PDB file of C-alpha atoms in Angstrom:
ATOM      1  CA  MET A   1     -15.852  -5.920   4.468  1.00 40.00           C
ATOM      2  CA  LYS A   2     -12.838  -4.267   2.845  1.00 54.00           C
ATOM      3  CA  ALA A   3     -10.394  -6.507   1.027  1.00 56.00           C
ATOM      4  CA  TYR A   4      -7.534  -5.992   3.506  1.00 51.00           C
ATOM      5  CA  ARG A   5      -9.774  -7.029   6.414  1.00 58.00           C
ATOM      6  CA  LEU A   6     -10.995 -10.109   4.564  1.00 65.00           C
ATOM      7  CA  ARG A   7      -7.453 -11.133   3.648  1.00 60.00           C
ATOM      8  CA  THR A   8      -6.206 -10.553   7.171  1.00 57.00           C
ATOM      9  CA  ALA A   9      -9.036 -12.588   8.687  1.00 64.00           C
ATOM     10  CA  SER A  10      -8.505 -15.388   6.142  1.00 69.00           C
ATOM     11  CA  ILE A  11      -4.784 -15.673   6.931  1.00 64.00           C
ATOM     12  CA  PHE A  12      -5.488 -15.788  10.672  1.00 64.00           C
ATOM     13  CA  VAL A  13      -8.141 -18.487  10.197  1.00 71.00           C
ATOM     14  CA  ILE A  14      -5.913 -20.664   7.975  1.00 69.00           C
ATOM     15  CA  LEU A  15      -2.940 -20.485  10.341  1.00 66.00           C
ATOM     16  CA  THR A  16      -5.155 -21.108  13.385  1.00 68.00           C
ATOM     17  CA  LEU A  17      -6.765 -24.163  11.778  1.00 72.00           C
ATOM     18  CA  PHE A  18      -3.340 -25.453  10.807  1.00 68.00           C
ATOM     19  CA  MET A  19      -2.102 -25.101  14.383  1.00 67.00           C
ATOM     20  CA  VAL A  20      -5.243 -26.673  15.821  1.00 69.00           C
ATOM     21  CA  ALA A  21      -4.913 -29.649  13.469  1.00 71.00           C
ATOM     22  CA  ILE A  22      -1.324 -30.257  14.603  1.00 67.00           C
ATOM     23  CA  GLY A  23      -2.469 -29.947  18.220  1.00 68.00           C
ATOM     24  CA  TYR A  24      -5.216 -32.489  17.680  1.00 68.00           C
ATOM     25  CA  VAL A  25      -2.803 -35.023  16.149  1.00 66.00           C
ATOM     26  CA  ILE A  26      -0.396 -34.582  19.072  1.00 65.00           C
ATOM     27  CA  GLY A  27      -3.222 -34.908  21.614  1.00 66.00           C
ATOM     28  CA  TRP A  28      -4.592 -38.009  19.916  1.00 64.00           C
ATOM     29  CA  PHE A  29      -1.181 -39.650  19.806  1.00 62.00           C
ATOM     30  CA  PHE A  30      -0.428 -39.028  23.465  1.00 61.00           C
ATOM     31  CA  GLY A  31      -3.882 -40.209  24.487  1.00 61.00           C
ATOM     32  CA  TYR A  32      -5.227 -36.849  25.641  1.00 60.00           C
ATOM     33  CA  GLY A  33      -8.073 -36.655  23.158  1.00 55.00           C
ATOM     34  CA  TYR A  34      -9.043 -33.089  22.384  1.00 60.00           C
ATOM     35  CA  LEU A  35      -6.615 -31.583  24.902  1.00 62.00           C
ATOM     36  CA  GLY A  36      -4.001 -30.911  22.213  1.00 58.00           C
ATOM     37  CA  PHE A  37      -6.728 -29.320  20.064  1.00 57.00           C
ATOM     38  CA  GLY A  38      -7.673 -26.999  22.911  1.00 65.00           C
ATOM     39  CA  ILE A  39      -4.094 -26.130  23.842  1.00 68.00           C
ATOM     40  CA  MET A  40      -3.156 -25.095  20.316  1.00 64.00           C
ATOM     41  CA  LEU A  41      -6.384 -23.131  19.941  1.00 64.00           C
ATOM     42  CA  VAL A  42      -5.614 -21.218  23.135  1.00 71.00           C
ATOM     43  CA  ILE A  43      -2.006 -20.642  22.032  1.00 69.00           C
ATOM     44  CA  SER A  44      -3.092 -19.299  18.640  1.00 63.00           C
ATOM     45  CA  VAL A  45      -5.581 -16.916  20.267  1.00 66.00           C
ATOM     46  CA  LEU A  46      -2.991 -15.697  22.790  1.00 72.00           C
ATOM     47  CA  MET A  47      -0.398 -15.196  20.049  1.00 67.00           C
ATOM     48  CA  SER A  48      -2.850 -13.239  17.921  1.00 63.00           C
ATOM     49  CA  PHE A  49      -3.672 -11.097  20.959  1.00 69.00           C
ATOM     50  CA  PHE A  50       0.007 -10.518  21.760  1.00 69.00           C
ATOM     51  CA  SER A  51       0.879  -9.710  18.153  1.00 65.00           C
ATOM     52  CA  TYR A  52      -2.054  -7.329  17.864  1.00 65.00           C
ATOM     53  CA  PHE A  53      -1.182  -5.271  20.917  1.00 70.00           C
ATOM     54  CA  PHE A  54       2.577  -5.655  21.355  1.00 72.00           C
ATOM     55  CA  SER A  55       4.127  -6.226  17.900  1.00 72.00           C
ATOM     56  CA  LYS A  56       5.079  -2.549  17.584  1.00 83.00           C
ATOM     57  CA  GLN A  57       6.868  -2.379  20.936  1.00 84.00           C
ATOM     58  CA  SER A  58       8.651  -5.672  20.235  1.00 80.00           C
ATOM     59  CA  ALA A  59       9.866  -4.532  16.817  1.00 82.00           C
ATOM     60  CA  LEU A  60      11.141  -1.197  18.101  1.00 89.00           C
ATOM     61  CA  ALA A  61      12.917  -2.795  21.050  1.00 88.00           C
ATOM     62  CA  ALA A  62      14.458  -5.609  18.971  1.00 82.00           C
ATOM     63  CA  ASN A  63      16.023  -3.104  16.587  1.00 85.00           C
ATOM     64  CA  ARG A  64      17.025  -0.548  19.264  1.00 89.00           C
ATOM     65  CA  VAL A  65      14.928   2.191  17.741  1.00 94.00           C
ATOM     66  CA  HIS A  66      14.542   5.565  19.381  1.00 95.00           C
ATOM     67  CA  LEU A  67      11.642   7.814  18.417  1.00 96.00           C
ATOM     68  CA  VAL A  68      12.499  11.280  17.148  1.00 96.00           C
ATOM     69  CA  THR A  69      10.818  14.667  16.786  1.00 96.00           C
ATOM     70  CA  ARG A  70      10.757  17.116  13.896  1.00 96.00           C
ATOM     71  CA  GLU A  71      13.490  19.151  15.590  1.00 96.00           C
ATOM     72  CA  GLU A  72      15.788  16.114  15.907  1.00 96.00           C
ATOM     73  CA  GLU A  73      15.364  14.742  12.357  1.00 96.00           C
ATOM     74  CA  PRO A  74      13.715  17.470  10.249  1.00 96.00           C
ATOM     75  CA  LYS A  75      14.289  15.861   6.828  1.00 96.00           C
ATOM     76  CA  LEU A  76      13.003  12.407   7.721  1.00 97.00           C
ATOM     77  CA  TYR A  77      10.108  13.758   9.766  1.00 97.00           C
ATOM     78  CA  SER A  78       8.992  16.101   6.966  1.00 97.00           C
ATOM     79  CA  ILE A  79       9.108  13.337   4.347  1.00 97.00           C
ATOM     80  CA  VAL A  80       7.083  10.971   6.533  1.00 97.00           C
ATOM     81  CA  GLU A  81       4.556  13.725   7.186  1.00 97.00           C
ATOM     82  CA  LYS A  82       4.265  14.526   3.469  1.00 97.00           C
ATOM     83  CA  VAL A  83       3.723  10.889   2.468  1.00 97.00           C
ATOM     84  CA  ALA A  84       1.220  10.312   5.286  1.00 96.00           C
ATOM     85  CA  ASN A  85      -0.816  13.264   4.014  1.00 95.00           C
ATOM     86  CA  GLU A  86      -0.645  11.988   0.430  1.00 94.00           C
ATOM     87  CA  ALA A  87      -1.782   8.542   1.568  1.00 93.00           C
ATOM     88  CA  GLY A  88      -4.595   9.936   3.690  1.00 93.00           C
ATOM     89  CA  LEU A  89      -3.147   8.381   6.858  1.00 94.00           C
ATOM     90  CA  PRO A  90      -2.542   9.736  10.370  1.00 95.00           C
ATOM     91  CA  MET A  91       0.983  10.895  11.093  1.00 97.00           C
ATOM     92  CA  PRO A  92       2.875   7.878  12.468  1.00 96.00           C
ATOM     93  CA  GLU A  93       5.659   7.989  15.019  1.00 97.00           C
ATOM     94  CA  VAL A  94       9.085   8.395  13.445  1.00 97.00           C
ATOM     95  CA  GLY A  95      12.071   6.385  14.607  1.00 97.00           C
ATOM     96  CA  ILE A  96      15.782   6.022  13.943  1.00 96.00           C
ATOM     97  CA  SER A  97      17.883   2.881  14.272  1.00 93.00           C
ATOM     98  CA  GLU A  98      21.534   3.827  14.690  1.00 92.00           C
ATOM     99  CA  VAL A  99      22.982   1.151  12.410  1.00 87.00           C
ATOM    100  CA  SER A 100      25.018   1.619   9.243  1.00 87.00           C
ATOM    101  CA  MET A 101      22.919  -0.876   7.270  1.00 88.00           C
ATOM    102  CA  PRO A 102      20.737   1.188   4.899  1.00 92.00           C
ATOM    103  CA  ASN A 103      17.169   0.023   5.459  1.00 94.00           C
ATOM    104  CA  ALA A 104      13.722   0.971   6.745  1.00 95.00           C
ATOM    105  CA  PHE A 105      10.603  -0.653   8.150  1.00 93.00           C
ATOM    106  CA  ALA A 106       7.151   0.162   9.473  1.00 92.00           C
ATOM    107  CA  THR A 107       5.399  -1.374  12.437  1.00 89.00           C
ATOM    108  CA  GLY A 108       2.106  -1.059  14.309  1.00 86.00           C
ATOM    109  CA  ARG A 109      -1.235  -2.845  14.291  1.00 79.00           C
ATOM    110  CA  ASN A 110      -3.119  -0.106  12.428  1.00 84.00           C
ATOM    111  CA  PRO A 111      -2.579   3.405  11.002  1.00 89.00           C
ATOM    112  CA  LYS A 112      -3.398   5.074  14.334  1.00 91.00           C
ATOM    113  CA  ASN A 113      -0.685   3.094  16.153  1.00 90.00           C
ATOM    114  CA  ALA A 114       2.043   2.983  13.502  1.00 93.00           C
ATOM    115  CA  ALA A 115       5.711   3.882  13.489  1.00 95.00           C
ATOM    116  CA  VAL A 116       8.024   4.326  10.501  1.00 96.00           C
ATOM    117  CA  VAL A 117      11.702   3.633  11.117  1.00 96.00           C
ATOM    118  CA  ALA A 118      14.782   4.495   9.059  1.00 96.00           C
ATOM    119  CA  THR A 119      18.337   3.469   9.790  1.00 95.00           C
ATOM    120  CA  ARG A 120      21.145   5.976   9.975  1.00 94.00           C
ATOM    121  CA  GLY A 121      22.662   4.240   6.953  1.00 92.00           C
ATOM    122  CA  ILE A 122      19.672   4.876   4.682  1.00 95.00           C
ATOM    123  CA  LEU A 123      19.669   8.575   5.505  1.00 96.00           C
ATOM    124  CA  ARG A 124      23.296   8.795   4.358  1.00 94.00           C
ATOM    125  CA  ILE A 125      22.980   7.195   0.929  1.00 95.00           C
ATOM    126  CA  LEU A 126      19.534   8.130  -0.446  1.00 97.00           C
ATOM    127  CA  SER A 127      18.424  11.357  -2.055  1.00 96.00           C
ATOM    128  CA  ASP A 128      15.271  13.027  -0.757  1.00 96.00           C
ATOM    129  CA  ASP A 129      13.194  11.644  -3.658  1.00 97.00           C
ATOM    130  CA  GLU A 130      14.537   8.132  -3.134  1.00 97.00           C
ATOM    131  CA  LEU A 131      13.854   8.334   0.596  1.00 97.00           C
ATOM    132  CA  GLU A 132      10.332   9.514  -0.162  1.00 97.00           C
ATOM    133  CA  GLY A 133       9.850   6.455  -2.372  1.00 97.00           C
ATOM    134  CA  VAL A 134      10.975   4.194   0.476  1.00 97.00           C
ATOM    135  CA  ILE A 135       8.681   5.921   2.984  1.00 97.00           C
ATOM    136  CA  GLY A 136       5.819   5.537   0.498  1.00 96.00           C
ATOM    137  CA  HIS A 137       6.468   1.784   0.469  1.00 95.00           C
ATOM    138  CA  GLU A 138       6.431   1.653   4.270  1.00 95.00           C
ATOM    139  CA  MET A 139       3.274   3.740   4.565  1.00 95.00           C
ATOM    140  CA  SER A 140       1.623   1.308   2.153  1.00 92.00           C
ATOM    141  CA  HIS A 141       2.364  -1.501   4.592  1.00 89.00           C
ATOM    142  CA  VAL A 142       0.680   0.586   7.278  1.00 90.00           C
ATOM    143  CA  LYS A 143      -2.360   1.256   5.099  1.00 88.00           C
ATOM    144  CA  ASN A 144      -2.750  -2.415   4.161  1.00 82.00           C
ATOM    145  CA  ARG A 145      -2.243  -3.746   7.731  1.00 78.00           C
ATOM    146  CA  ASP A 146       0.660  -5.875   6.519  1.00 78.00           C
ATOM    147  CA  ILE A 147       2.636  -5.547   9.747  1.00 72.00           C
ATOM    148  CA  LEU A 148      -0.035  -7.205  11.866  1.00 67.00           C
ATOM    149  CA  VAL A 149      -0.502 -10.041   9.394  1.00 69.00           C
ATOM    150  CA  MET A 150       3.200 -10.839   9.121  1.00 69.00           C
ATOM    151  CA  SER A 151       3.778 -10.597  12.878  1.00 66.00           C
ATOM    152  CA  VAL A 152       1.080 -13.159  13.587  1.00 66.00           C
ATOM    153  CA  ALA A 153       2.162 -15.382  10.692  1.00 67.00           C
ATOM    154  CA  SER A 154       5.780 -15.389  11.866  1.00 65.00           C
ATOM    155  CA  CYS A 155       4.801 -16.289  15.441  1.00 65.00           C
ATOM    156  CA  MET A 156       2.471 -19.059  14.356  1.00 65.00           C
ATOM    157  CA  VAL A 157       5.062 -20.611  12.059  1.00 68.00           C
ATOM    158  CA  SER A 158       7.473 -20.718  15.010  1.00 66.00           C
ATOM    159  CA  VAL A 159       4.883 -22.464  17.187  1.00 67.00           C
ATOM    160  CA  LEU A 160       4.096 -24.946  14.419  1.00 68.00           C
ATOM    161  CA  THR A 161       7.771 -25.801  14.162  1.00 69.00           C
ATOM    162  CA  TYR A 162       8.119 -26.461  17.892  1.00 67.00           C
ATOM    163  CA  ALA A 163       4.851 -28.431  18.041  1.00 68.00           C
ATOM    164  CA  ALA A 164       5.959 -30.666  15.177  1.00 69.00           C
ATOM    165  CA  ARG A 165       9.304 -31.250  16.894  1.00 69.00           C
ATOM    166  CA  MET A 166       7.541 -32.117  20.158  1.00 66.00           C
ATOM    167  CA  PHE A 167       5.449 -34.696  18.313  1.00 67.00           C
ATOM    168  CA  PHE A 168       8.564 -36.143  16.680  1.00 69.00           C
ATOM    169  CA  TYR A 169      10.590 -36.436  19.901  1.00 68.00           C
ATOM    170  CA  GLY A 170       7.590 -37.836  21.757  1.00 66.00           C
ATOM    171  CA  THR A 171       7.272 -40.558  19.146  1.00 68.00           C
ATOM    172  CA  MET A 172      10.995 -41.280  19.139  1.00 67.00           C
ATOM    173  CA  PHE A 173      11.042 -41.853  22.905  1.00 64.00           C
ATOM    174  CA  GLY A 174       7.785 -43.806  22.993  1.00 58.00           C
ATOM    175  CA  ALA A 175       5.757 -41.297  25.001  1.00 50.00           C
ATOM    176  CA  GLY A 176       2.490 -42.233  23.350  1.00 48.00           C
ATOM    177  CA  ASP A 177       0.170 -44.865  24.752  1.00 50.00           C
ATOM    178  CA  ARG A 178      -0.958 -46.222  21.390  1.00 50.00           C
ATOM    179  CA  ASP A 179      -0.506 -49.829  20.281  1.00 51.00           C
ATOM    180  CA  ARG A 180       3.220 -50.417  20.101  1.00 50.00           C
ATOM    181  CA  ASP A 181       2.701 -52.398  16.902  1.00 52.00           C
ATOM    182  CA  ASN A 182       1.899 -49.099  15.231  1.00 57.00           C
ATOM    183  CA  ASN A 183       5.114 -47.453  16.372  1.00 62.00           C
ATOM    184  CA  ALA A 184       6.724 -47.656  12.942  1.00 68.00           C
ATOM    185  CA  VAL A 185       3.702 -46.057  11.311  1.00 65.00           C
ATOM    186  CA  MET A 186       3.531 -43.355  13.964  1.00 65.00           C
ATOM    187  CA  LEU A 187       7.239 -42.661  13.589  1.00 68.00           C
ATOM    188  CA  VAL A 188       6.764 -42.104   9.854  1.00 73.00           C
ATOM    189  CA  ILE A 189       3.845 -39.770  10.563  1.00 67.00           C
ATOM    190  CA  ALA A 190       5.895 -37.885  13.163  1.00 67.00           C
ATOM    191  CA  VAL A 191       8.811 -37.488  10.765  1.00 73.00           C
ATOM    192  CA  LEU A 192       6.497 -36.189   8.058  1.00 72.00           C
ATOM    193  CA  CYS A 193       4.903 -33.732  10.500  1.00 69.00           C
ATOM    194  CA  ALA A 194       8.308 -32.544  11.702  1.00 68.00           C
ATOM    195  CA  ILE A 195       9.398 -31.901   8.116  1.00 73.00           C
ATOM    196  CA  LEU A 196       6.225 -30.812   6.357  1.00 69.00           C
ATOM    197  CA  ALA A 197       4.370 -28.758   8.986  1.00 65.00           C
ATOM    198  CA  PRO A 198       7.062 -26.058   9.334  1.00 65.00           C
ATOM    199  CA  ILE A 199       7.631 -26.020   5.571  1.00 69.00           C
ATOM    200  CA  ALA A 200       3.916 -25.632   4.862  1.00 65.00           C
ATOM    201  CA  GLY A 201       3.654 -22.799   7.366  1.00 63.00           C
ATOM    202  CA  LEU A 202       6.780 -21.138   5.987  1.00 63.00           C
ATOM    203  CA  ILE A 203       5.547 -21.389   2.392  1.00 65.00           C
ATOM    204  CA  LEU A 204       2.290 -19.717   3.374  1.00 64.00           C
ATOM    205  CA  GLN A 205       4.212 -16.998   5.206  1.00 62.00           C
ATOM    206  CA  LEU A 206       6.563 -16.437   2.256  1.00 64.00           C
ATOM    207  CA  ALA A 207       3.716 -16.344  -0.259  1.00 61.00           C
ATOM    208  CA  VAL A 208       1.891 -13.718   1.780  1.00 62.00           C
ATOM    209  CA  SER A 209       5.030 -11.693   2.459  1.00 67.00           C
ATOM    210  CA  ARG A 210       6.311 -11.583  -1.123  1.00 72.00           C
ATOM    211  CA  ASN A 211       2.901 -10.662  -2.515  1.00 76.00           C
ATOM    212  CA  ARG A 212       2.601  -7.823  -0.008  1.00 81.00           C
ATOM    213  CA  GLU A 213       6.050  -6.504  -0.893  1.00 87.00           C
ATOM    214  CA  TYR A 214       4.991  -6.196  -4.529  1.00 89.00           C
ATOM    215  CA  LEU A 215       1.759  -4.541  -3.445  1.00 87.00           C
ATOM    216  CA  ALA A 216       3.578  -2.079  -1.167  1.00 90.00           C
ATOM    217  CA  ASP A 217       5.999  -1.193  -3.974  1.00 94.00           C
ATOM    218  CA  GLU A 218       3.143  -0.404  -6.322  1.00 93.00           C
ATOM    219  CA  THR A 219       0.959   1.413  -3.817  1.00 92.00           C
ATOM    220  CA  GLY A 220       3.899   3.404  -2.447  1.00 94.00           C
ATOM    221  CA  ALA A 221       5.012   4.400  -5.948  1.00 95.00           C
ATOM    222  CA  ARG A 222       1.503   5.560  -6.792  1.00 94.00           C
ATOM    223  CA  ILE A 223       1.197   7.520  -3.528  1.00 95.00           C
ATOM    224  CA  THR A 224       4.436   9.430  -4.145  1.00 96.00           C
ATOM    225  CA  GLY A 225       4.302   9.363  -7.945  1.00 94.00           C
ATOM    226  CA  LYS A 226       7.962   8.269  -7.946  1.00 95.00           C
ATOM    227  CA  PRO A 227       8.291   4.606  -9.001  1.00 96.00           C
ATOM    228  CA  LEU A 228      11.737   5.098 -10.549  1.00 97.00           C
ATOM    229  CA  ASP A 229      13.073   6.764  -7.408  1.00 97.00           C
ATOM    230  CA  LEU A 230      11.900   3.772  -5.401  1.00 97.00           C
ATOM    231  CA  ALA A 231      13.581   1.468  -7.935  1.00 97.00           C
ATOM    232  CA  ASN A 232      16.857   3.402  -7.588  1.00 97.00           C
ATOM    233  CA  ALA A 233      16.539   3.235  -3.810  1.00 97.00           C
ATOM    234  CA  LEU A 234      16.087  -0.546  -3.903  1.00 96.00           C
ATOM    235  CA  ARG A 235      19.301  -0.886  -5.936  1.00 95.00           C
ATOM    236  CA  LYS A 236      21.244   1.168  -3.404  1.00 94.00           C
ATOM    237  CA  LEU A 237      19.707  -0.632  -0.431  1.00 93.00           C
ATOM    238  CA  GLU A 238      20.512  -4.103  -1.713  1.00 89.00           C
ATOM    239  CA  SER A 239      24.104  -3.112  -2.399  1.00 87.00           C
ATOM    240  CA  GLY A 240      24.354  -1.366   0.960  1.00 85.00           C
ATOM    241  CA  CYS A 241      22.970  -4.315   2.905  1.00 80.00           C
ATOM    242  CA  MET A 242      25.466  -6.659   1.275  1.00 75.00           C
ATOM    243  CA  ASN A 243      28.548  -4.448   1.514  1.00 71.00           C
ATOM    244  CA  ASN A 244      28.205  -2.548   4.796  1.00 55.00           C
ATOM    245  CA  PRO A 245      28.754  -3.834   8.345  1.00 54.00           C
ATOM    246  CA  ASN A 246      25.453  -5.498   9.099  1.00 54.00           C
ATOM    247  CA  ASN A 247      24.467  -7.132  12.381  1.00 56.00           C
ATOM    248  CA  HIS A 248      21.248  -8.363  10.751  1.00 53.00           C
ATOM    249  CA  TYR A 249      22.851 -10.546   8.083  1.00 48.00           C
ATOM    250  CA  ASN A 250      21.614 -13.764   9.744  1.00 48.00           C
ATOM    251  CA  ASP A 251      18.605 -12.336  11.573  1.00 49.00           C
ATOM    252  CA  THR A 252      15.942 -14.259   9.691  1.00 48.00           C
ATOM    253  CA  ALA A 253      13.416 -13.681  12.492  1.00 49.00           C
ATOM    254  CA  HIS A 254      13.177  -9.967  11.644  1.00 56.00           C
ATOM    255  CA  ALA A 255      14.162 -10.039   7.957  1.00 63.00           C
ATOM    256  CA  ASN A 256      10.571  -9.702   6.765  1.00 68.00           C
ATOM    257  CA  MET A 257      10.235  -6.317   8.481  1.00 77.00           C
ATOM    258  CA  TRP A 258      12.772  -4.452   6.352  1.00 84.00           C
ATOM    259  CA  ILE A 259      12.143  -3.036   2.886  1.00 89.00           C
ATOM    260  CA  SER A 260      15.337  -4.739   1.666  1.00 86.00           C
ATOM    261  CA  ASN A 261      16.385  -8.196   2.806  1.00 77.00           C
ATOM    262  CA  PRO A 262      19.326  -7.737   5.222  1.00 77.00           C
ATOM    263  CA  CYS A 263      20.431 -11.389   5.041  1.00 62.00           C
ATOM    264  CA  ARG A 264      23.432 -12.416   2.956  1.00 55.00           C
ATOM    265  CA  GLU A 265      22.682 -13.637  -0.534  1.00 55.00           C
ATOM    266  CA  GLY A 266      22.868 -17.318  -1.348  1.00 51.00           C
ATOM    267  CA  PHE A 267      20.751 -20.088  -2.807  1.00 44.00           C
ATOM    268  CA  MET A 268      18.969 -20.935   0.474  1.00 46.00           C
ATOM    269  CA  VAL A 269      18.490 -17.269   1.346  1.00 49.00           C
ATOM    270  CA  ARG A 270      16.867 -16.600  -2.012  1.00 51.00           C
ATOM    271  CA  MET A 271      14.673 -19.693  -1.789  1.00 48.00           C
ATOM    272  CA  PHE A 272      13.331 -18.906   1.683  1.00 51.00           C
ATOM    273  CA  SER A 273      13.526 -15.123   1.544  1.00 60.00           C
ATOM    274  CA  THR A 274      10.472 -13.191   2.665  1.00 62.00           C
ATOM    275  CA  HIS A 275      11.280 -10.676  -0.095  1.00 74.00           C
ATOM    276  CA  PRO A 276      10.953 -11.132  -3.857  1.00 83.00           C
ATOM    277  CA  SER A 277      14.110 -10.531  -5.855  1.00 86.00           C
ATOM    278  CA  THR A 278      15.191  -6.906  -6.133  1.00 91.00           C
ATOM    279  CA  ASP A 279      15.573  -7.260  -9.907  1.00 92.00           C
ATOM    280  CA  GLU A 280      11.964  -8.357 -10.247  1.00 93.00           C
ATOM    281  CA  ARG A 281      10.744  -5.545  -7.999  1.00 94.00           C
ATOM    282  CA  ILE A 282      12.664  -3.029 -10.088  1.00 96.00           C
ATOM    283  CA  ARG A 283      11.315  -4.515 -13.323  1.00 95.00           C
ATOM    284  CA  ARG A 284       7.754  -4.119 -12.090  1.00 95.00           C
ATOM    285  CA  LEU A 285       8.383  -0.569 -10.935  1.00 96.00           C
ATOM    286  CA  GLU A 286       9.802   0.352 -14.339  1.00 96.00           C
ATOM    287  CA  ILE A 287       6.699  -1.066 -16.014  1.00 95.00           C
ATOM    288  CA  LEU A 288       4.553   0.863 -13.551  1.00 95.00           C
ATOM    289  CA  ALA A 289       6.464   4.084 -14.318  1.00 95.00           C
ATOM    290  CA  ASP A 290       5.832   3.591 -18.036  1.00 94.00           C
ATOM    291  CA  ALA A 291       2.141   2.877 -17.422  1.00 94.00           C
ATOM    292  CA  MET A 292       1.817   5.940 -15.179  1.00 93.00           C
ATOM    293  CA  SER A 293       3.488   8.163 -17.788  1.00 91.00           C
ATOM    294  CA  LYS A 294       0.942   6.976 -20.384  1.00 89.00           C
ATOM    295  CA  GLY A 295      -2.014   7.431 -18.046  1.00 86.00           C
ATOM    296  CA  SER A 296      -2.747   3.705 -17.993  1.00 85.00           C
ATOM    297  CA  VAL A 297      -2.714   3.635 -14.200  1.00 85.00           C
ATOM    298  CA  PRO A 298      -5.236   5.909 -12.462  1.00 81.00           C
ATOM    299  CA  ALA A 299      -4.030   8.524 -10.000  1.00 76.00           C
ATOM    300  CA  TYR A 300      -3.889   7.342  -6.412  1.00 85.00           C
ATOM    301  CA  THR A 301      -6.727   8.425  -4.148  1.00 80.00           C
ATOM    302  CA  PRO A 302      -6.356   8.203  -0.354  1.00 79.00           C
ATOM    303  CA  ASP A 303      -9.704   6.460   0.096  1.00 74.00           C
ATOM    304  CA  GLU A 304      -9.077   3.622  -2.363  1.00 70.00           C
ATOM    305  CA  ASP A 305      -8.687   0.056  -1.102  1.00 63.00           C
ATOM    306  CA  SER A 306      -5.105  -0.457  -2.230  1.00 59.00           C
ATOM    307  CA  SER A 307      -4.932  -4.010  -0.862  1.00 54.00           C
ATOM    308  CA  SER A 308      -7.134  -5.194  -3.737  1.00 53.00           C
ATOM    309  CA  THR A 309      -5.122  -3.487  -6.500  1.00 55.00           C
ATOM    310  CA  LYS A 310      -4.762  -5.612  -9.606  1.00 52.00           C
ATOM    311  CA  LEU A 311      -1.251  -5.630 -11.027  1.00 52.00           C
ATOM    312  CA  SER A 312      -2.587  -6.428 -14.493  1.00 46.00           C
ATOM    313  CA  TYR A 313      -0.024  -4.299 -16.301  1.00 48.00           C
ATOM    314  CA  GLN A 314       2.782  -6.539 -15.004  1.00 51.00           C
TER     315      GLN A 314
END
C-alpha cells in the first residue's frame, strides 16, 4: 500500500474510533448500552461516504466558484495544464472565485475528480511564475489526497463537538438513568468530555493539516522547480488576505482549504490555525531552494510517492 493510502486510512480509523468511543460513553450514560456506539459508527461511515463523493461540489458551491475553459481564462488554464503534466496528473477542472481576496485551493476526492480554483484577486497580484508555484502547491494536495482527508477530518471534529455537548447537557439536566449518587462524578466526566473531546479532535486535525501544508509546499516547489517563486507568492498572499476586503476573515470552517489562511491574525487564530506560519513556510522553501541549487534534493519524478517525502534538509 502506498504511503498516502496508509496515512489516509489511518486518519479515518483514528477519527472513527474516537467518535465511536464518545458514542459508547453517551449510550452507556443514558442507559442505551451499545446504541450510542452503533449510532456514532453509522454517522462516521455516512460522513466518510458524503465527504468522499460530495466534498468537491460542497467546496465549489460554498465559495461560489464557476468553472472556466481555456478560452475564458487562458493564462490560468495553461498554467494548471502545465503543472498537471509536470506532476503526471490528469488535467483537473479549473475554477474562478470572483472575490478580491488573493488565494487558491484545490478540491476533489482523487486526481481524476479534482478541481483547482483561483480567486480573481490572486490573478491580479501574482506573476506567472508565482502563480505557477501556487498551482504546484495545489496540485500536490491533489496528488497526496489531502482534500479528502481534511474534509472528513473537519466533519468528524464537528460531530465530536456536538456529541460532547449533547453528553454535557444531558448530564446537566439529569437525563441519564444512572445512580443519582454518581451525578457529581458524571457531571465532571461530562464537563471533561465537552472540553477535551473537541480539543483532541481539533489538535489531530491541525497536526495533519499543518504537516500536509509543508509537504505540499515542498512537493509543489519540486514539481515546478520554483521554490522561491512560491515563497514570494506566500508573502503577497498573506499581505493580500490581511489588507483586502475579505468575506472569509472569520470563515474558520473553510480556512483549511486555502493555500493562505484567510482569517485575521491574532493569538487565537495562530494557535488554532490549520496553516503553519508563513514565515516558517518561507524559511523552509528558501532552504529547499538552496538544496535544489546544490543538487542535494533529487529531481521530481511524476511516479514518486511524494506523501512519504522526508524533509531531512529542514
